[in-house]
Short mmCIF file of C-alpha atoms in Angstrom, two decimals:
data_model
loop_
_atom_site.label_atom_id
_atom_site.label_comp_id
_atom_site.label_asym_id
_atom_site.label_seq_id
_atom_site.Cartn_x
_atom_site.Cartn_y
_atom_site.Cartn_z
CA MET A 1 -0.07 0.15 -0.24
CA CYS A 2 2.89 2.37 0.98
CA GLN A 3 4.48 1.35 -2.57
CA MET A 4 1.10 2.46 -4.42
CA ILE A 5 0.94 5.75 -2.51
CA GLU A 6 4.39 6.62 -3.22
CA LYS A 7 3.79 5.81 -7.04
CA ILE A 8 0.48 7.96 -6.98
CA ILE A 9 2.38 10.72 -5.78
CA ASN A 10 6.01 10.42 -7.61
CA GLU A 11 4.85 9.16 -10.91
CA ASP A 12 0.87 8.99 -11.55
CA MET A 13 -0.08 12.27 -10.19
CA ASN A 14 1.88 14.13 -12.85
CA GLY A 15 0.37 11.95 -15.72
CA ILE A 16 -3.04 12.71 -14.04
CA LEU A 17 -2.73 16.31 -13.93
CA SER A 18 -1.49 16.48 -17.37
CA THR A 19 -5.05 15.53 -18.39
CA MET A 20 -6.47 18.47 -16.66
CA PRO A 21 -8.65 20.37 -19.21
CA LEU A 22 -7.37 23.97 -19.84
CA LYS A 23 -10.50 25.39 -21.49
CA ILE A 24 -13.64 26.07 -20.04
CA ARG A 25 -16.90 27.85 -21.37
CA ILE A 26 -17.60 31.04 -19.77
CA ASN A 27 -21.26 30.13 -18.72
CA GLU A 28 -20.05 27.37 -16.46
CA ASN A 29 -20.62 28.57 -12.89
CA ASN A 30 -19.62 25.44 -11.03
CA LEU A 31 -16.41 24.05 -12.75
CA ASP A 32 -15.60 20.50 -11.94
CA ILE A 33 -12.14 20.34 -13.42
CA ILE A 34 -10.26 18.55 -10.65
CA GLY A 35 -13.41 15.78 -10.92
CA GLN A 36 -12.81 15.60 -14.60
CA THR A 37 -8.82 15.31 -13.96
CA PHE A 38 -9.38 12.33 -11.76
CA GLY A 39 -11.84 10.42 -13.65
CA ILE A 40 -14.81 11.04 -11.03
CA ALA A 41 -16.99 13.47 -13.48
CA PRO A 42 -17.92 12.97 -17.06
CA THR A 43 -15.68 14.89 -19.42
CA ASN A 44 -17.07 18.07 -21.00
CA ASN A 45 -16.47 18.11 -24.89
CA LEU A 46 -16.44 21.76 -25.93
CA ASN A 47 -17.25 20.72 -29.77
CA LYS A 48 -20.52 19.54 -28.45
CA PHE A 49 -21.54 23.06 -27.39
CA SER A 50 -24.78 24.49 -28.97
CA PRO A 51 -25.28 27.95 -28.41
CA LYS A 52 -28.81 29.12 -27.83
CA GLY A 53 -30.72 30.81 -30.70
CA ASP A 54 -31.36 34.22 -31.02
CA ARG A 55 -34.46 34.89 -29.00
CA ASN A 56 -36.49 38.04 -28.30
CA LEU A 57 -35.38 38.33 -24.70
CA THR A 58 -35.22 41.37 -22.29
CA LEU A 59 -32.21 43.77 -22.20
CA LEU A 60 -31.83 42.50 -18.67
CA ASN A 61 -30.79 39.14 -19.85
CA PHE A 62 -28.19 40.43 -22.28
CA VAL A 63 -25.14 39.79 -20.10
CA ASN A 64 -26.64 35.82 -19.75
CA GLN A 65 -27.38 35.75 -23.43
CA LEU A 66 -23.58 36.66 -23.95
CA ARG A 67 -22.31 34.32 -21.61
CA GLU A 68 -24.58 31.64 -23.57
CA ARG A 69 -22.47 31.94 -26.99
CA ASN A 70 -19.79 29.77 -27.71
CA LEU A 71 -16.96 31.60 -25.81
CA VAL A 72 -14.29 29.62 -23.99
CA LEU A 73 -11.82 30.54 -21.53
CA ASP A 74 -8.28 29.49 -21.93
CA PHE A 75 -6.55 29.14 -18.29
CA ALA A 76 -3.28 27.23 -19.58
CA LEU A 77 -0.35 27.87 -17.48
CA LEU A 78 2.22 30.46 -18.77
CA ASP A 79 5.09 29.03 -16.60
CA GLU A 80 5.87 26.51 -14.03
CA PRO A 81 3.77 27.27 -10.60
CA ASN A 82 6.42 28.98 -8.20
CA ILE A 83 6.32 28.03 -4.41
CA ASN A 84 7.62 31.29 -2.26
CA GLN A 85 7.05 32.75 0.86
CA GLY A 86 4.90 29.73 2.04
CA ALA A 87 2.37 30.52 -0.93
CA ILE A 88 2.03 28.72 -4.49
CA LEU A 89 1.99 31.46 -7.38
CA MET A 90 0.55 30.02 -10.42
CA LYS A 91 0.09 32.32 -13.68
CA SER A 92 -2.55 31.43 -16.32
CA ARG A 93 -3.37 32.81 -19.72
CA GLY A 94 -6.96 34.31 -18.76
CA ASP A 95 -7.59 34.64 -22.87
CA ILE A 96 -11.42 34.45 -23.74
CA SER A 97 -11.97 33.64 -27.40
CA TRP A 98 -14.47 32.31 -29.82
CA ARG A 99 -14.63 28.58 -29.35
CA GLY A 100 -11.08 28.74 -27.58
CA LEU A 101 -9.42 29.34 -30.78
CA GLY A 102 -7.57 32.37 -29.55
CA GLY A 103 -6.49 35.25 -32.10
CA THR A 104 -6.90 38.27 -29.95
CA PRO A 105 -4.69 41.00 -31.61
CA PHE A 106 -3.53 42.69 -28.29
CA PHE A 107 -1.81 41.58 -25.13
CA PRO A 108 -2.18 41.84 -21.48
CA PRO A 109 -1.09 44.69 -19.64
CA ASN A 110 1.97 44.62 -17.50
CA VAL A 111 1.06 44.83 -13.81
CA ASN A 112 2.96 44.60 -10.50
CA ILE A 113 0.90 41.86 -8.27
CA PRO A 114 1.81 42.86 -4.60
CA PRO A 115 3.24 39.70 -2.56
CA PRO A 116 0.69 37.61 -0.36
CA HIS A 117 -0.25 38.89 2.50
CA GLY A 118 -0.84 35.77 4.28
CA VAL A 119 -4.18 36.32 5.66
CA HIS A 120 -6.59 35.19 3.07
CA MET A 121 -6.22 31.40 1.69
CA VAL A 122 -6.55 32.26 -2.03
CA GLU A 123 -5.99 35.65 -3.79
CA PHE A 124 -7.08 35.51 -7.43
CA TYR A 125 -5.60 38.48 -9.65
CA GLY A 126 -7.44 39.19 -13.32
CA THR A 127 -6.35 41.90 -15.63
CA ASP A 128 -8.62 43.61 -17.78
CA TYR A 129 -7.37 41.58 -20.76
CA ILE A 130 -9.97 38.99 -19.70
CA ALA A 131 -12.73 41.16 -20.36
CA ASN A 132 -11.42 42.95 -23.38
CA SER A 133 -10.43 39.62 -24.98
CA MET A 134 -14.21 38.50 -24.54
CA LEU A 135 -15.43 41.61 -25.75
CA TYR A 136 -13.13 41.61 -28.80
CA HIS A 137 -14.24 38.36 -29.77
CA ALA A 138 -17.84 38.93 -29.10
CA PHE A 139 -17.62 42.11 -31.25
CA ARG A 140 -16.40 39.90 -34.04
CA GLN A 141 -19.13 37.35 -33.89
CA LYS A 142 -21.39 40.10 -33.91
CA TYR A 143 -22.81 39.20 -30.55
CA MET A 144 -22.87 42.90 -29.37
CA ASP A 145 -25.72 43.71 -32.02
CA VAL A 146 -28.97 43.83 -30.53
CA THR A 147 -32.52 45.12 -31.62
CA VAL A 148 -34.57 46.97 -28.76
CA GLY A 149 -38.04 47.56 -28.77
CA PRO A 150 -40.80 48.27 -26.14
CA GLU A 151 -40.95 44.57 -25.24
CA SER A 152 -37.22 44.68 -24.18
CA SER A 153 -37.80 46.17 -20.82
CA LEU A 154 -40.65 47.56 -18.67
CA GLN A 155 -38.87 51.13 -18.83
CA LEU A 156 -39.15 50.97 -22.63
CA LYS A 157 -42.84 49.90 -23.17
CA ASP A 158 -44.11 53.57 -22.74
CA LEU A 159 -41.04 55.07 -23.88
CA LEU A 160 -40.47 53.69 -27.46
CA GLN A 161 -43.68 54.89 -28.66
CA THR A 162 -44.50 57.84 -31.19
CA SER A 163 -47.67 58.88 -29.54
CA CYS A 164 -47.31 59.36 -25.86
CA PRO A 165 -50.16 57.81 -24.11
CA THR A 166 -48.56 58.49 -20.36
CA GLY A 167 -47.12 61.90 -21.64
CA PHE A 168 -43.50 60.71 -21.66
CA CYS A 169 -42.15 59.17 -24.83
CA ILE A 170 -39.56 59.33 -27.45
CA GLY A 171 -42.28 61.09 -29.92
CA GLU A 172 -41.86 64.24 -27.44
CA TYR A 173 -38.15 64.38 -27.98
CA LEU A 174 -37.73 63.91 -31.78
CA GLY A 175 -39.40 66.90 -33.55
CA ALA A 176 -42.48 65.73 -35.67
CA LEU A 177 -41.90 62.24 -35.20
CA GLY A 178 -45.14 61.67 -33.32
CA GLU A 179 -47.06 63.71 -35.95
CA GLN A 180 -45.56 62.09 -39.07
CA PHE A 181 -46.10 58.72 -37.64
CA PRO A 182 -48.79 58.59 -34.86
CA ASN A 183 -49.43 55.71 -32.93
CA ARG A 184 -46.60 53.71 -33.91
CA GLN A 185 -44.13 51.71 -31.73
CA VAL A 186 -40.15 52.55 -32.10
CA GLU A 187 -37.62 49.89 -32.72
CA VAL A 188 -33.97 50.58 -32.28
CA ARG A 189 -31.18 48.56 -33.89
CA PHE A 190 -27.50 48.71 -32.35
CA THR A 191 -24.41 47.65 -34.18
CA ALA A 192 -21.14 48.05 -32.56
CA ARG A 193 -18.75 49.82 -34.98
CA LYS A 194 -15.66 48.47 -33.02
CA ALA A 195 -14.62 46.44 -30.17
CA PRO A 196 -15.71 47.92 -26.73
CA VAL A 197 -12.86 48.58 -23.99
CA MET A 198 -12.87 47.80 -20.47
CA VAL A 199 -9.88 49.44 -18.46
CA PHE A 200 -9.80 48.75 -14.94
CA VAL A 201 -8.74 51.91 -12.91
CA GLU A 202 -8.35 52.49 -9.04
CA ASN A 203 -11.89 51.63 -7.50
CA ARG A 204 -13.80 50.94 -10.71
CA ALA A 205 -13.67 50.18 -14.27
CA ARG A 206 -14.15 52.62 -17.44
CA PHE A 207 -16.20 51.21 -20.14
CA ARG A 208 -16.37 52.68 -23.89
CA LEU A 209 -18.57 51.88 -26.41
CA HIS A 210 -18.71 52.96 -30.15
CA GLY A 211 -22.01 51.91 -31.90
CA ARG A 212 -24.33 52.85 -35.14
CA ILE A 213 -28.04 53.30 -34.22
CA GLY A 214 -30.84 53.00 -36.91
CA MET A 215 -34.27 53.79 -35.56
CA PHE A 216 -37.30 52.25 -37.24
CA VAL A 217 -41.04 52.88 -36.69
CA ARG A 218 -42.95 49.73 -36.86
CA PRO A 219 -46.04 49.17 -38.73
CA GLN A 220 -49.34 49.34 -37.10
CA ASN A 221 -51.61 47.61 -39.90
CA SER A 222 -50.86 45.88 -43.17
CA SER A 223 -50.97 48.94 -45.10
CA GLN A 224 -47.79 50.26 -43.29
CA VAL A 225 -44.42 48.97 -43.59
CA LYS A 226 -41.21 49.11 -41.44
CA MET A 227 -39.16 52.31 -42.31
CA GLU A 228 -36.12 53.69 -40.99
CA VAL A 229 -36.15 57.38 -39.82
CA ILE A 230 -32.69 58.06 -38.16
CA ARG A 231 -29.29 56.79 -38.80
CA SER A 232 -26.64 57.98 -36.34
CA ASP A 233 -23.49 57.12 -34.63
CA THR A 234 -22.77 57.05 -30.80
CA THR A 235 -20.09 56.96 -28.14
CA MET A 236 -20.66 55.93 -24.58
CA THR A 237 -18.20 56.17 -21.70
CA ALA A 238 -19.31 54.81 -18.34
CA ASN A 239 -17.66 54.27 -15.21
CA VAL A 240 -18.66 50.79 -13.34
CA ASN A 241 -18.23 49.91 -9.79
CA LEU A 242 -18.28 46.00 -8.63
CA TRP A 243 -18.30 44.33 -5.69
CA ILE A 244 -19.63 40.71 -4.46
CA GLN A 245 -22.81 40.21 -2.59
CA LYS A 246 -23.66 36.76 -1.65
CA GLN A 247 -21.43 34.82 -3.99
CA HIS A 248 -22.84 37.11 -6.82
CA ILE A 249 -20.70 40.00 -8.74
CA VAL A 250 -23.17 42.84 -8.64
CA GLY A 251 -22.44 46.54 -9.32
CA ASN A 252 -23.78 50.11 -10.48
CA ALA A 253 -23.13 52.38 -13.27
CA SER A 254 -22.74 56.04 -14.10
CA ILE A 255 -22.57 57.55 -17.60
CA GLU A 256 -19.53 59.76 -18.09
CA ASN A 257 -20.31 60.68 -21.67
CA LEU A 258 -22.74 60.09 -24.40
CA ASP A 259 -22.74 61.39 -27.70
CA PHE A 260 -24.73 61.34 -30.97
CA LYS A 261 -23.74 62.13 -34.19
CA LEU A 262 -26.75 62.45 -36.87
CA ILE A 263 -26.10 60.67 -40.11
CA GLU A 264 -29.41 60.84 -41.72
CA SER A 265 -32.99 61.65 -40.76
CA ARG A 266 -36.49 61.49 -42.13
CA ILE A 267 -37.95 63.26 -39.37
CA GLU A 268 -39.05 66.89 -39.84
CA ASP A 269 -37.20 69.38 -37.21
CA VAL A 270 -34.34 66.84 -36.31
CA ASP A 271 -31.13 68.08 -36.49
CA GLN A 272 -27.73 67.74 -34.83
CA ALA A 273 -28.95 70.12 -31.87
CA VAL A 274 -31.88 68.16 -31.12
CA PHE A 275 -29.78 65.05 -31.04
CA ASN A 276 -27.52 66.74 -28.49
CA ASP A 277 -30.35 67.17 -26.20
CA LEU A 278 -31.29 63.34 -26.52
CA GLY A 279 -28.02 62.42 -25.22
CA LEU A 280 -28.64 64.16 -21.93
CA PHE A 281 -32.18 62.08 -21.75
CA GLY A 282 -30.33 58.85 -22.98
CA ALA A 283 -27.54 59.34 -20.58
CA GLU A 284 -29.98 59.10 -17.54
CA PHE A 285 -31.73 56.37 -18.94
CA LEU A 286 -29.03 54.41 -19.80
CA GLU A 287 -27.44 54.64 -16.31
CA LYS A 288 -30.55 53.32 -14.82
CA LEU A 289 -30.55 50.66 -17.13
CA LEU A 290 -27.14 49.67 -16.94
CA THR A 291 -27.47 49.50 -12.76
CA GLU A 292 -30.36 47.51 -13.05
CA ILE A 293 -28.61 45.08 -15.21
CA LEU A 294 -25.58 45.03 -12.92
CA GLN A 295 -27.94 44.71 -9.75
CA MET A 296 -29.02 41.04 -11.26
CA GLY A 297 -25.40 39.75 -10.82
CA LEU A 298 -23.37 37.41 -12.23
CA ILE A 299 -22.74 34.10 -10.31
CA MET A 300 -18.96 33.97 -9.27
CA PRO A 301 -17.46 31.07 -10.87
CA THR A 302 -16.57 28.35 -8.39
CA MET A 303 -14.78 24.75 -8.49
CA LYS A 304 -16.80 22.02 -7.22
CA GLY A 305 -15.83 20.62 -4.12
CA VAL A 306 -14.55 23.98 -2.91
CA VAL A 307 -16.87 26.29 -0.82
CA LEU A 308 -15.68 29.68 -0.69
CA LYS A 309 -16.00 31.95 2.30
CA SER A 310 -16.42 35.69 2.60
CA PRO A 311 -14.82 36.42 -0.91
CA LYS A 312 -13.79 40.27 -1.28
CA LEU A 313 -13.18 41.91 -4.59
CA THR A 314 -11.48 45.30 -5.03
CA ILE A 315 -10.36 46.91 -8.23
CA HIS A 316 -7.14 48.27 -9.26
CA ASP A 317 -4.76 49.94 -11.80
CA ARG A 318 -5.52 47.23 -14.92
CA TYR A 319 -6.36 44.28 -12.49
CA LEU A 320 -9.11 43.35 -10.09
CA ARG A 321 -8.42 41.23 -6.99
CA VAL A 322 -10.67 38.57 -5.17
CA GLN A 323 -9.38 37.46 -1.90
CA THR A 324 -11.19 34.72 -0.21
CA TYR A 325 -11.17 31.52 2.42
CA PHE A 326 -12.54 28.29 1.40
CA LYS A 327 -13.14 24.98 2.61
CA LEU A 328 -13.11 21.66 0.84
CA ASP A 329 -15.88 19.41 0.70
CA GLU A 330 -14.65 15.97 2.60
CA ARG A 331 -16.79 13.74 0.64
CA TYR A 332 -15.88 15.26 -2.57
CA ALA A 333 -11.96 15.16 -1.52
CA GLU A 334 -12.53 11.37 -0.58
CA ARG A 335 -13.99 10.64 -4.04
CA LEU A 336 -11.02 12.32 -5.39
CA ILE A 337 -8.49 10.19 -3.72
CA GLN A 338 -10.74 7.11 -4.89
CA GLY A 339 -10.35 8.37 -8.27
CA ALA A 340 -6.61 8.52 -8.14
CA VAL A 341 -6.14 5.13 -6.77
CA ARG A 342 -8.35 3.73 -9.39
CA GLN A 343 -6.22 5.44 -12.15
CA THR A 344 -3.18 3.92 -10.64
CA LEU A 345 -4.59 0.42 -10.28
CA ALA A 346 -5.74 0.68 -13.85
CA ASN A 347 -2.08 1.61 -14.88
CA VAL A 348 -0.57 -1.29 -12.69
CA GLY A 349 -2.85 -3.66 -14.16
#
């Protein structure tokens, strides 16, 4: 038995660990990487991924829809793990790409990671390269392009109307829109002009988005057709605050700048000056909508068998840090040992 245990540690363990999966889909919240490695969990085949079709979900589900796309995180080690000052330091890639094929045309920033303080059991550091690689490939696959209508959010139900039943709608803000196209719904199509950018700065993240907007009036009856009435470019800069609340990453947003550049209009009395006023109105609305999306939160990914305790998130210059304590599920650990022994016995056989 002692010889078998020595063989597991000295010979088989490296072979077992070499089979550890190095790519995961970003929509997986409870990862069983260790279980897959030791043969106690089914292998997750990335090639069998079937992204959900384009459904007319609400804007509040946009982030979750993005996670359901075929975006894969590559966390392969960059070099050998280093043991120093009583801690193990491991550096991984952190590249998110379509189907895990890579091809991100830029590189991570150089950051100075402070030495471990020895208080928390685990410290995770992630640069804004993780977010920007995902945003770049989401842009390349046109995942950022969305169509928004009154059905997309409760806040938009009355707002995206040419006639204002409640006295407050977009028909009041766009010249003669309500007079030219009375009692019509408004549809907005957003297309990203280039990849969005997120930069971590001290205590917050800054997000910039460049897009093209097409505004349409929908037909009310069979004698009408959907018509594009406005085309414009837009640039938005927002500040985002993030923190951890009950295993969820939540936050709020504030719009720093929102510019519209009018390209073409079929609405009377609509010029660039009107669009500038619309930017002030749109900034307030987008701020509330982004905050509502962030307050829904994302489940913080964890490893199966590992229970996080009191995780804390802070944002720094070009990186974020998560500090946490954890405990290991004893039954899960027992199954891991059984899996390792089983693989060793199979090799001996």
